[in-house]
Amino acid sequence: MRKQNVTIMDGAMGTMLQSAGLKAGERPEILSITHPELIEEIHRAYIAAGSEMVLTNTFCANAHKLAGQGYSVKEVVTASVGAARRACTGTGTKVLLDIGPVGELLAPIGTLSFDEAYALFKEMLTAGEAAGADGVLFETFSDLAEIRIGILAAKECTALPVFATMTFEADGRTFLGCDAGAAAMTLSGLGVEALGINCSLGPVEALQVLKRMRRYTDLPLILKPNAGLPDPETGLYRLDAAGFAAQMAGFATLGAAYVGGCCGTTPAFIEALCGIAKGKSVSWETGAVRGICSPGRIVEFDGDIHPIGERINPTGKSAFAKTLLDGDTSEAEKRAVTQEEAGAQILDINVGVPGIDEPAMMRAVVMAVSGISMLPLQIDSSNPEALEAGLRAAPGKCLINSVNASEESLKRVLPLAKKYGAAVVGLTLDGRRIPETVEERLVYAKRILDAAVDAGIRREDVAIDCLTMTVSAQQKQAAMTLTALRQLHDEWQVQTVLGVSNISFGLPERQLVTETFLAQALASGLTLPIVNPNQTGIMGTIDAARILLGYDAGCAAYVERHAGAPAPVQEKAAGGTGTIEEAILRGQADTAVQMTRQALQDTAPLVLAETVLMPALDKVGQRYEAKQIFLPQLINAASAAGAAFDEIRAHIAGQGENTEKKGPIILATVEGDIHDIGKNIVKTVLENYGYAVIDLGKDVKPETICERTVQSGARLVGLSALMTTTVPAMERTIRMLHERGINVPTVVGGAVLTEDFARRIGADYYAKDAKASADIARQVIG
Amino acid sequence: MVPVPRIERREALHYMGWHGAALDDALLGQMDRAEQQLTENVRPHLIARRFSLRNGCPDGTEYVPGGSDICELLAECHSVILMAATLGEAADRLIRRSMLQGGSQGFILDAAASAMIEAVCNAWENGLRKHVREENGYLTDRFSPGYGDMPLEDGRKICNILETGKKIGLTVSASNIMLPQKSVTALIGISDKIQKHRPAPCEVCSARGTCALAEGRNHR
């Protein structure tokens, strides 16, 4: 149980300024300089109404929003804090520096970078602290990643106490899909004083959302809702002061120790609120639910089984490793999506490739995967700098993989878990020695748990990995692992992690051993198995174990996943109907592959490629040019051809021959542009035409494109830009390639480009569509 | 949040550059799946605010609509409505996920999402038109930044006035790109006189003649 006195915050600043004549779209922060007496007067009115904490007039006083307004961030922040300070003179009222979102979306969805956002917040924070603010409130955020950056900046650059609120819709999610529970779980770990809700909703709806936050935090909550929902016709808020106060009454039971109002509230609302809240105290039960989360998904450490997908790890996967070395994160993203669809609940991220800048790559992959998948992440590295880079970039609460029982590891990794509010996997070894007995494993486990608690980490945030040994090499160890698991689970009641596939190394029919060991481990209390979720036997074992262990109530999830499961695949009647060419023209990849496999039995692979597949692909191109088919049909046909080519390549590789694709071709959407649909279509078509593509993604700096072109030995560079505003970045990129003497032909495309314009900006080729790109590739590379 | 509308299939096909080629069942199935995926995932939001016009500008703001085309459109109007709508971030994520998997589904989803945000705007506009008729007013066409000579920068100004970041989660990037991507900002005038239907957006568009969408598009 925790108890705290209630602090009355203030109401809206914008509403007050609008009634004083502020025009829509005008920057209210400037008024702190031009009309400081007006701002001071509003603060005084709130203090007179009973506010014990007021927010400065600095919501959008960041360098981006103030650009072109004629005043610096420092000037506006200093004037705003000054106005609040003067109003508070002689009262006990505290001044919180108010910081809202930057107003642009962060990468990878938008183009605002982590570092840029950090710098914008830092500038406001240091100015606010210097001007005498007592603390900072980050408010009205929809993006958990963004508010996290602000909090990190506040913690690293100032000594200000930090308060944090986000804005949600009635379903408990922000516009960006962030769940209120995940927000509470993440923000709690970052060392804030209190967290909660502001804006968007009236008190009744906000209290419902706050209830969800309470489940995932032990901290005091903040409740600062609007004056009811706005009327869609007039935009006016519906509640009056008395109605607002009446609806706020539920604050006490949830432990909302900080209360106030947002849009539509005035000093009268705060006065009414004081009537029910001032001088009161609130108390609440502690014991928040533990777990990890992404902004959109929480995995509770509830005893149930939560599989961790292990496929984003380049160890032993040379093709995947090469994409990372090329700076291309698309394969990692693809692996994230396929694992999520296969039922993984957490994604392990490991980017350990010899010769790679591991912290930089960890950061890039974590950001890319967070932008595409909803799943919480496990940051996996033996390099503490890479761990920190991943933790810093990940927008939720992560699991660290891992710390071990050695002094050095505990000293380097646990502070990271504390700082970023992460949970951590403890490996039961001490760096020198791999334990052989159950007792040794438990000694190490205890050492890790004790050290974690000493470092300020909750015991419930530590999961123990008591090591899977290869059974063909150390047969007795399997039983040791299982016994230790049982003890950790039953008696110590901690979360347990195991990478299970190691068990079967060196044995034939590995999956039999792996799946059996997994079943035994799950029965012994394994809760967080690290597995390949793309293997149906693995996920089937987990589904079945969840029934037998009683986690899948009424077998509902099992039935949903397995009822109507297709019977074991039977080879379709050989050849199907028609020819390979027809299958390709119809875009039927499965049929094309099957028929190709059939044909390979009596036709040489290269003959098949040259006499059947290439002519079919040419025919597709002709039909497209003749407008008999249009783009999606072209893509489908090219994909079917691509799948048939892959089959041929696999066949050749099986005979030990070289099967390298032609190229490579660099593709990128230029800096400042995030419309990458055209580039993605070109990529699909080029790959299916047999070219190796290095996809640098969107919003790519000219420097990066130049560097990657040289490093990869690319034969062609493809650039896309959709907007008139981003075509100059395309021109800059081409100019830089020329200036650096990189004589690789360039091809450009995008809705606003023309052949003529492409020439003018120095491009070697203009591709009007994806088909044209493939023609140009053939011309340049062959 | 506003209701998720049905998609005009023709509209989606036009966004894919369709020029009347025969549609096979597989493709139609993909389009159905795209609409279903969007319907299950997106959360469309729309915000609009009405202003009296004073000297061609929304009263109570410092906004001067850019370009001569919009002035011409609003010439006979007494009021203007600024509007912004978005399908939300889920649509972008869905498209990106699908594009990653290769094949054409991502492209089809992209076109379907464009048709869907258009349908969100149309549904709103139809309701507005009825409402305005009741007070004996007439609407102009809906006009967006990027049409004719109206700069893209106007999108940012409209978003500032409507506080779209806070109200519907719509932001504008440094290069004037709206995010989430499937979003619209527009102006629509209200007049006492009947307003003629102006050229379709394509014909006043600055990208006319170069735009991939325009080829084969049936001008409305």
Short mmCIF file of C-alpha atoms in Angstrom, two decimals, chain A residues 36-453:
data_model
loop_
_atom_site.label_atom_id
_atom_site.label_comp_id
_atom_site.label_asym_id
_atom_site.label_seq_id
_atom_site.Cartn_x
_atom_site.Cartn_y
_atom_site.Cartn_z
CA PRO A 36 4.21 38.40 -20.39
CA GLU A 37 1.60 40.09 -18.18
CA LEU A 38 -1.17 38.09 -19.85
CA ILE A 39 0.62 34.78 -19.20
CA GLU A 40 1.45 35.76 -15.64
CA GLU A 41 -2.18 36.71 -15.08
CA ILE A 42 -3.38 33.28 -16.23
CA HIS A 43 -0.95 31.57 -13.86
CA ARG A 44 -2.14 33.83 -11.01
CA ALA A 45 -5.74 32.94 -11.75
CA TYR A 46 -4.95 29.22 -11.46
CA ILE A 47 -2.94 29.75 -8.27
CA ALA A 48 -5.81 31.76 -6.80
CA ALA A 49 -8.14 28.89 -7.73
CA GLY A 50 -5.95 26.49 -5.75
CA SER A 51 -3.26 25.16 -8.14
CA GLU A 52 -0.17 23.88 -6.35
CA MET A 53 1.68 23.19 -9.59
CA VAL A 54 1.47 25.29 -12.75
CA LEU A 55 2.75 24.51 -16.23
CA THR A 56 4.80 27.02 -18.20
CA ASN A 57 3.58 28.34 -21.55
CA THR A 58 6.11 26.25 -23.46
CA PHE A 59 4.12 23.34 -24.95
CA CYS A 60 5.55 23.78 -28.47
CA ALA A 61 8.58 25.94 -27.61
CA ASN A 62 10.92 23.62 -29.51
CA ALA A 63 13.28 24.82 -32.23
CA HIS A 64 11.23 23.24 -35.04
CA LYS A 65 7.96 24.87 -34.05
CA LEU A 66 9.59 28.22 -33.27
CA ALA A 67 11.42 28.36 -36.59
CA GLY A 68 10.69 31.63 -38.33
CA GLN A 69 8.99 33.18 -35.29
CA GLY A 70 11.87 35.51 -34.52
CA TYR A 71 12.68 34.19 -31.06
CA SER A 72 15.06 31.51 -29.83
CA VAL A 73 14.05 28.55 -27.71
CA LYS A 74 16.05 29.95 -24.83
CA GLU A 75 14.30 33.32 -25.04
CA VAL A 76 10.83 31.81 -25.12
CA VAL A 77 11.49 29.23 -22.40
CA THR A 78 13.21 31.78 -20.12
CA ALA A 79 10.38 34.28 -20.53
CA SER A 80 7.74 31.57 -19.94
CA VAL A 81 9.39 30.16 -16.83
CA GLY A 82 9.90 33.74 -15.63
CA ALA A 83 6.19 34.55 -15.98
CA ALA A 84 5.23 31.43 -14.01
CA ARG A 85 7.88 32.09 -11.35
CA ARG A 86 6.67 35.65 -10.82
CA ALA A 87 3.11 34.44 -10.47
CA CYS A 88 4.20 31.87 -7.87
CA THR A 89 6.15 34.35 -5.75
CA GLY A 90 5.05 34.14 -2.16
CA THR A 91 3.00 30.97 -2.72
CA GLY A 92 4.14 27.37 -2.34
CA THR A 93 3.15 26.64 -5.93
CA LYS A 94 5.70 24.79 -8.05
CA VAL A 95 6.57 25.55 -11.65
CA LEU A 96 6.78 22.66 -14.11
CA LEU A 97 8.39 23.20 -17.49
CA ASP A 98 5.73 22.07 -19.96
CA ILE A 99 6.93 20.04 -22.98
CA GLY A 100 4.68 18.65 -25.70
CA PRO A 101 5.50 16.52 -28.75
CA VAL A 102 7.87 17.92 -31.40
CA GLY A 103 5.03 17.74 -33.91
CA GLU A 104 6.68 15.38 -36.40
CA LEU A 105 6.71 11.61 -36.42
CA LEU A 106 9.87 9.77 -35.50
CA ALA A 107 11.69 7.40 -37.83
CA PRO A 108 11.09 4.75 -39.04
CA ILE A 109 7.48 5.87 -39.58
CA GLY A 110 8.45 9.52 -40.04
CA THR A 111 11.71 11.31 -40.71
CA LEU A 112 12.52 12.83 -37.32
CA SER A 113 15.58 11.03 -35.97
CA PHE A 114 16.17 9.99 -32.36
CA ASP A 115 19.14 12.33 -32.08
CA GLU A 116 17.27 15.28 -33.55
CA ALA A 117 14.35 14.82 -31.14
CA TYR A 118 16.79 14.42 -28.25
CA ALA A 119 18.54 17.68 -29.16
CA LEU A 120 15.23 19.56 -29.43
CA PHE A 121 14.15 18.38 -25.98
CA LYS A 122 17.57 18.99 -24.46
CA GLU A 123 17.55 22.59 -25.63
CA MET A 124 14.20 23.24 -23.92
CA LEU A 125 15.16 21.31 -20.79
CA THR A 126 18.48 23.02 -20.13
CA ALA A 127 16.90 26.44 -20.74
CA GLY A 128 14.02 25.56 -18.42
CA GLU A 129 16.27 24.35 -15.64
CA ALA A 130 18.50 27.42 -15.93
CA ALA A 131 15.44 29.66 -15.77
CA GLY A 132 14.36 28.09 -12.49
CA ALA A 133 11.72 25.45 -13.27
CA ASP A 134 11.08 23.03 -10.37
CA GLY A 135 10.44 20.05 -12.63
CA VAL A 136 9.27 19.07 -16.07
CA LEU A 137 6.00 17.62 -17.36
CA PHE A 138 6.04 15.85 -20.71
CA GLU A 139 2.41 15.92 -21.82
CA THR A 140 0.00 15.09 -24.64
CA PHE A 141 2.33 12.54 -26.26
CA SER A 142 0.90 9.83 -28.54
CA ASP A 143 4.24 8.22 -29.30
CA LEU A 144 5.84 6.26 -26.48
CA ALA A 145 9.17 6.35 -28.34
CA GLU A 146 9.10 10.14 -28.39
CA ILE A 147 8.20 10.70 -24.73
CA ARG A 148 10.91 8.20 -23.81
CA ILE A 149 13.48 10.29 -25.68
CA GLY A 150 12.32 13.38 -23.80
CA ILE A 151 12.61 11.59 -20.45
CA LEU A 152 16.08 10.26 -21.30
CA ALA A 153 17.16 13.80 -22.22
CA ALA A 154 15.74 15.17 -18.95
CA LYS A 155 17.48 12.47 -16.90
CA GLU A 156 20.80 12.82 -18.69
CA CYS A 157 20.98 16.61 -19.03
CA THR A 158 19.16 18.02 -15.98
CA ALA A 159 18.37 17.25 -12.35
CA LEU A 160 14.69 18.11 -12.82
CA PRO A 161 12.07 15.74 -11.41
CA VAL A 162 10.16 14.29 -14.35
CA PHE A 163 6.40 13.86 -14.77
CA ALA A 164 4.92 12.21 -17.85
CA THR A 165 1.44 12.04 -19.36
CA MET A 166 0.15 10.78 -22.66
CA THR A 167 -3.12 11.24 -24.49
CA PHE A 168 -5.37 8.29 -25.27
CA GLU A 169 -8.63 7.53 -26.99
CA ALA A 170 -11.47 5.84 -25.16
CA ASP A 171 -10.19 2.40 -26.20
CA GLY A 172 -7.06 3.03 -24.12
CA ARG A 173 -4.77 3.51 -27.11
CA THR A 174 -3.07 6.58 -28.53
CA PHE A 175 -3.42 7.60 -32.17
CA LEU A 176 -0.21 5.67 -32.79
CA GLY A 177 -1.60 2.52 -31.22
CA CYS A 178 0.26 2.77 -27.91
CA ASP A 179 -1.56 0.91 -25.14
CA ALA A 180 -2.03 2.79 -21.84
CA GLY A 181 -0.79 -0.25 -19.93
CA ALA A 182 2.38 -0.46 -22.01
CA ALA A 183 2.93 3.26 -21.48
CA ALA A 184 2.63 2.80 -17.71
CA MET A 185 4.98 -0.20 -17.72
CA THR A 186 7.60 1.57 -19.83
CA LEU A 187 7.49 4.98 -18.16
CA SER A 188 7.64 3.43 -14.68
CA GLY A 189 11.00 1.97 -15.52
CA LEU A 190 12.49 5.31 -16.53
CA GLY A 191 12.55 6.87 -13.09
CA VAL A 192 9.67 9.36 -13.42
CA GLU A 193 7.96 10.78 -10.32
CA ALA A 194 4.47 10.13 -11.61
CA LEU A 195 2.74 9.28 -14.87
CA GLY A 196 -0.73 9.36 -16.32
CA ILE A 197 -3.17 10.88 -18.77
CA ASN A 198 -3.92 14.32 -20.08
CA CYS A 199 -6.13 15.79 -22.81
CA SER A 200 -8.18 13.76 -25.34
CA LEU A 201 -10.96 12.55 -23.04
CA GLY A 202 -13.34 13.72 -20.34
CA PRO A 203 -12.86 12.54 -16.76
CA VAL A 204 -15.20 9.54 -17.03
CA GLU A 205 -13.41 8.07 -20.04
CA ALA A 206 -9.97 9.04 -18.73
CA LEU A 207 -10.57 7.23 -15.44
CA GLN A 208 -11.24 4.02 -17.34
CA VAL A 209 -7.93 4.37 -19.13
CA LEU A 210 -6.16 5.31 -15.89
CA LYS A 211 -7.42 2.07 -14.37
CA ARG A 212 -5.45 0.16 -16.99
CA MET A 213 -2.33 2.19 -16.20
CA ARG A 214 -2.72 1.39 -12.47
CA ARG A 215 -2.42 -2.34 -13.26
CA TYR A 216 1.11 -1.83 -14.60
CA THR A 217 2.63 0.76 -12.26
CA ASP A 218 3.21 1.34 -8.57
CA LEU A 219 3.87 5.06 -9.09
CA PRO A 220 1.44 7.87 -8.28
CA LEU A 221 -0.81 8.69 -11.23
CA ILE A 222 -1.61 11.98 -12.95
CA LEU A 223 -5.14 12.78 -14.16
CA LYS A 224 -5.54 15.91 -16.29
CA PRO A 225 -8.47 15.34 -18.66
CA ASN A 226 -10.42 17.70 -20.90
CA ALA A 227 -13.70 19.31 -19.90
CA GLY A 228 -15.61 16.38 -21.33
CA LEU A 229 -15.71 15.44 -25.01
CA PRO A 230 -15.93 18.26 -27.54
CA ASP A 231 -19.14 18.90 -29.40
CA PRO A 232 -18.41 17.86 -33.01
CA GLU A 233 -20.34 20.88 -34.39
CA THR A 234 -18.99 23.70 -32.26
CA GLY A 235 -15.75 22.23 -30.96
CA LEU A 236 -16.77 23.41 -27.47
CA TYR A 237 -16.31 21.14 -24.47
CA ARG A 238 -19.43 19.88 -22.80
CA LEU A 239 -18.80 19.94 -19.05
CA ASP A 240 -19.06 22.90 -16.71
CA ALA A 241 -16.88 23.25 -13.62
CA ALA A 242 -19.24 21.46 -11.24
CA GLY A 243 -19.88 18.64 -13.70
CA PHE A 244 -16.15 18.24 -14.26
CA ALA A 245 -15.41 18.03 -10.54
CA ALA A 246 -18.21 15.53 -10.01
CA GLN A 247 -16.79 13.26 -12.72
CA MET A 248 -13.27 13.52 -11.30
CA ALA A 249 -14.32 11.93 -8.01
CA GLY A 250 -12.94 8.53 -8.99
CA PHE A 251 -9.34 9.80 -8.81
CA ALA A 252 -8.85 8.80 -5.18
CA THR A 253 -9.40 5.06 -5.55
CA LEU A 254 -6.85 4.85 -8.37
CA GLY A 255 -4.10 6.67 -6.54
CA ALA A 256 -4.14 9.73 -8.79
CA ALA A 257 -2.07 12.00 -6.57
CA TYR A 258 -1.82 14.72 -9.21
CA VAL A 259 -5.08 16.13 -10.59
CA GLY A 260 -5.90 19.03 -12.87
CA GLY A 261 -7.53 19.80 -16.20
CA CYS A 262 -6.66 20.07 -19.87
CA CYS A 263 -8.48 21.55 -22.91
CA GLY A 264 -11.62 23.49 -22.02
CA THR A 265 -10.88 23.78 -18.31
CA THR A 266 -10.46 27.17 -16.59
CA PRO A 267 -9.67 28.41 -13.06
CA ALA A 268 -13.32 27.80 -12.18
CA PHE A 269 -12.83 24.09 -12.93
CA ILE A 270 -9.73 23.97 -10.73
CA GLU A 271 -11.58 25.70 -7.92
CA ALA A 272 -14.37 23.13 -8.15
CA LEU A 273 -11.79 20.33 -8.25
CA CYS A 274 -10.15 21.69 -5.08
CA GLY A 275 -13.49 21.24 -3.38
CA ILE A 276 -13.19 17.48 -3.63
CA ALA A 277 -9.41 16.98 -3.74
CA LYS A 278 -7.42 19.70 -1.99
CA GLY A 279 -5.71 18.62 1.22
CA LYS A 280 -6.78 15.00 0.69
CA SER A 281 -4.48 12.05 0.39
CA VAL A 282 -4.79 9.02 -1.84
CA SER A 283 -3.59 5.48 -1.30
CA TRP A 284 -3.24 2.53 -3.62
CA GLU A 285 -2.16 -1.10 -3.67
CA THR A 286 1.30 -1.78 -4.99
CA GLY A 287 2.33 -4.98 -6.73
CA ALA A 288 1.95 -3.93 -10.35
CA VAL A 289 1.92 -6.70 -12.93
CA ARG A 290 5.43 -7.33 -14.28
CA GLY A 291 6.42 -8.21 -17.78
CA ILE A 292 7.86 -6.58 -20.87
CA CYS A 293 6.21 -4.64 -23.66
CA SER A 294 6.34 -2.82 -26.95
CA PRO A 295 4.12 0.25 -27.25
CA GLY A 296 1.36 -1.89 -28.67
CA ARG A 297 1.71 -5.22 -26.84
CA ILE A 298 2.33 -6.38 -23.28
CA VAL A 299 3.71 -9.80 -22.38
CA GLU A 300 2.93 -10.36 -18.71
CA PHE A 301 5.19 -12.55 -16.60
CA ASP A 302 2.17 -14.50 -15.48
CA GLY A 303 3.48 -18.06 -15.51
CA ASP A 304 2.05 -18.75 -18.95
CA ILE A 305 4.38 -19.71 -21.81
CA HIS A 306 5.59 -16.88 -24.05
CA PRO A 307 7.79 -18.05 -26.94
CA ILE A 308 10.73 -15.85 -27.96
CA GLY A 309 11.54 -15.96 -31.68
CA GLU A 310 15.24 -16.57 -32.34
CA ARG A 311 15.42 -15.97 -36.08
CA ILE A 312 16.83 -12.43 -36.06
CA ASN A 313 20.33 -13.71 -35.45
CA PRO A 314 22.88 -13.90 -38.27
CA THR A 315 25.04 -16.60 -36.64
CA GLY A 316 25.42 -19.36 -39.19
CA LYS A 317 23.21 -17.57 -41.73
CA SER A 318 25.61 -16.06 -44.22
CA ALA A 319 23.01 -14.55 -46.55
CA PHE A 320 21.28 -12.78 -43.66
CA ALA A 321 24.66 -11.66 -42.27
CA LYS A 322 25.49 -10.16 -45.65
CA THR A 323 22.31 -8.04 -45.71
CA LEU A 324 23.31 -6.58 -42.34
CA LEU A 325 26.84 -5.87 -43.50
CA ASP A 326 25.31 -4.11 -46.51
CA GLY A 327 23.27 -1.92 -44.15
CA ASP A 328 20.01 -3.45 -45.38
CA THR A 329 17.56 -4.16 -42.52
CA SER A 330 14.74 -5.47 -44.70
CA GLU A 331 15.58 -9.15 -44.16
CA ALA A 332 15.53 -8.59 -40.38
CA GLU A 333 12.16 -6.87 -40.72
CA LYS A 334 10.83 -9.72 -42.82
CA ARG A 335 11.98 -12.22 -40.20
CA ALA A 336 10.18 -10.15 -37.55
CA VAL A 337 6.91 -10.31 -39.44
CA THR A 338 7.07 -14.02 -40.25
CA GLN A 339 7.90 -14.92 -36.66
CA GLU A 340 5.10 -12.73 -35.33
CA GLU A 341 2.67 -14.38 -37.72
CA ALA A 342 3.91 -17.81 -36.64
CA GLY A 343 3.06 -17.06 -33.01
CA ALA A 344 6.23 -15.63 -31.44
CA GLN A 345 5.36 -13.27 -28.61
CA ILE A 346 8.82 -11.74 -28.11
CA LEU A 347 11.54 -11.17 -30.73
CA ASP A 348 15.19 -11.78 -29.93
CA ILE A 349 17.45 -9.30 -31.75
CA ASN A 350 21.06 -10.33 -32.27
CA VAL A 351 23.22 -8.65 -34.93
CA GLY A 352 26.59 -10.16 -34.05
CA VAL A 353 28.44 -10.45 -37.35
CA PRO A 354 32.26 -10.32 -37.34
CA GLY A 355 33.45 -6.94 -38.57
CA ILE A 356 30.16 -5.13 -38.05
CA ASP A 357 29.67 -1.95 -35.99
CA GLU A 358 27.45 -3.86 -33.61
CA PRO A 359 26.01 -0.94 -31.57
CA ALA A 360 25.08 0.97 -34.76
CA MET A 361 23.56 -2.10 -36.39
CA MET A 362 21.69 -3.04 -33.20
CA ARG A 363 20.18 0.41 -33.11
CA ALA A 364 19.21 0.28 -36.79
CA VAL A 365 17.64 -3.18 -36.55
CA VAL A 366 15.80 -2.42 -33.29
CA MET A 367 14.31 0.70 -34.83
CA ALA A 368 13.40 -1.01 -38.08
CA VAL A 369 11.80 -3.99 -36.33
CA SER A 370 9.91 -1.73 -33.89
CA GLY A 371 8.44 0.08 -36.87
CA ILE A 372 7.12 -3.08 -38.46
CA SER A 373 6.26 -5.50 -35.65
CA MET A 374 4.08 -5.11 -32.57
CA LEU A 375 6.12 -7.50 -30.44
CA PRO A 376 8.28 -6.68 -27.39
CA LEU A 377 12.00 -7.19 -27.94
CA GLN A 378 14.80 -9.14 -26.33
CA ILE A 379 18.09 -7.32 -26.92
CA ASP A 380 20.73 -10.00 -27.37
CA SER A 381 24.44 -9.26 -27.30
CA SER A 382 27.58 -9.94 -25.31
CA ASN A 383 28.72 -6.40 -26.09
CA PRO A 384 27.40 -3.97 -23.45
CA GLU A 385 27.60 -1.06 -25.90
CA ALA A 386 25.40 -2.92 -28.35
CA LEU A 387 23.00 -3.74 -25.50
CA GLU A 388 22.78 -0.09 -24.57
CA ALA A 389 22.30 0.99 -28.20
CA GLY A 390 19.41 -1.46 -28.49
CA LEU A 391 17.82 -0.50 -25.18
CA ARG A 392 18.06 3.17 -26.00
CA ALA A 393 16.39 2.75 -29.37
CA ALA A 394 13.62 0.33 -28.37
CA PRO A 395 10.39 2.15 -27.58
CA GLY A 396 9.04 -0.20 -24.89
CA LYS A 397 10.31 -2.25 -21.97
CA CYS A 398 12.81 -4.84 -23.23
CA LEU A 399 14.35 -8.03 -21.97
CA ILE A 400 18.18 -8.01 -21.94
CA ASN A 401 19.87 -11.20 -23.08
CA SER A 402 21.94 -11.48 -20.95
CA VAL A 403 23.89 -10.94 -17.77
CA ASN A 404 25.90 -13.74 -16.18
CA ALA A 405 27.09 -14.29 -12.63
CA SER A 406 30.59 -12.89 -13.20
CA GLU A 407 31.48 -9.66 -11.39
CA GLU A 408 32.29 -7.92 -14.62
CA SER A 409 29.03 -8.83 -16.33
CA LEU A 410 26.92 -7.90 -13.32
CA LYS A 411 28.71 -4.57 -13.06
CA ARG A 412 28.30 -3.69 -16.72
CA VAL A 413 24.85 -5.03 -17.55
CA LEU A 414 22.69 -4.48 -14.46
CA PRO A 415 23.07 -0.67 -14.49
CA LEU A 416 21.78 -0.72 -18.08
CA ALA A 417 18.71 -2.67 -17.00
CA LYS A 418 18.14 -0.16 -14.22
CA LYS A 419 18.63 2.92 -16.37
CA TYR A 420 16.37 1.79 -19.20
CA GLY A 421 13.86 0.01 -16.97
CA ALA A 422 14.46 -3.32 -18.71
CA ALA A 423 14.00 -6.87 -17.50
CA VAL A 424 17.04 -9.09 -17.73
CA VAL A 425 17.94 -12.71 -18.44
CA GLY A 426 20.49 -14.14 -15.97
CA LEU A 427 22.71 -16.87 -17.39
CA THR A 428 23.81 -19.33 -14.70
CA LEU A 429 27.52 -19.28 -15.39
CA ASP A 430 30.23 -17.02 -14.15
CA GLY A 431 32.10 -16.38 -17.34
CA ARG A 432 34.88 -18.84 -16.59
CA ARG A 433 33.01 -21.98 -15.80
CA ILE A 434 29.97 -23.75 -17.12
CA PRO A 435 28.12 -25.39 -14.23
CA GLU A 436 27.70 -29.14 -14.19
CA THR A 437 25.31 -29.63 -11.30
CA VAL A 438 21.91 -28.33 -10.31
CA GLU A 439 23.40 -26.76 -7.18
CA GLU A 440 26.00 -24.80 -9.12
CA ARG A 441 23.30 -23.43 -11.39
CA LEU A 442 21.27 -22.32 -8.39
CA VAL A 443 24.29 -20.67 -6.76
CA TYR A 444 24.80 -18.58 -9.86
CA ALA A 445 21.09 -17.83 -10.11
CA LYS A 446 21.06 -16.56 -6.54
CA ARG A 447 24.09 -14.42 -7.12
CA ILE A 448 22.42 -12.79 -10.12
CA LEU A 449 19.09 -12.26 -8.36
CA ASP A 450 20.79 -10.72 -5.31
CA ALA A 451 22.94 -8.44 -7.41
CA ALA A 452 19.93 -7.35 -9.45
CA VAL A 453 17.93 -6.44 -6.37
#
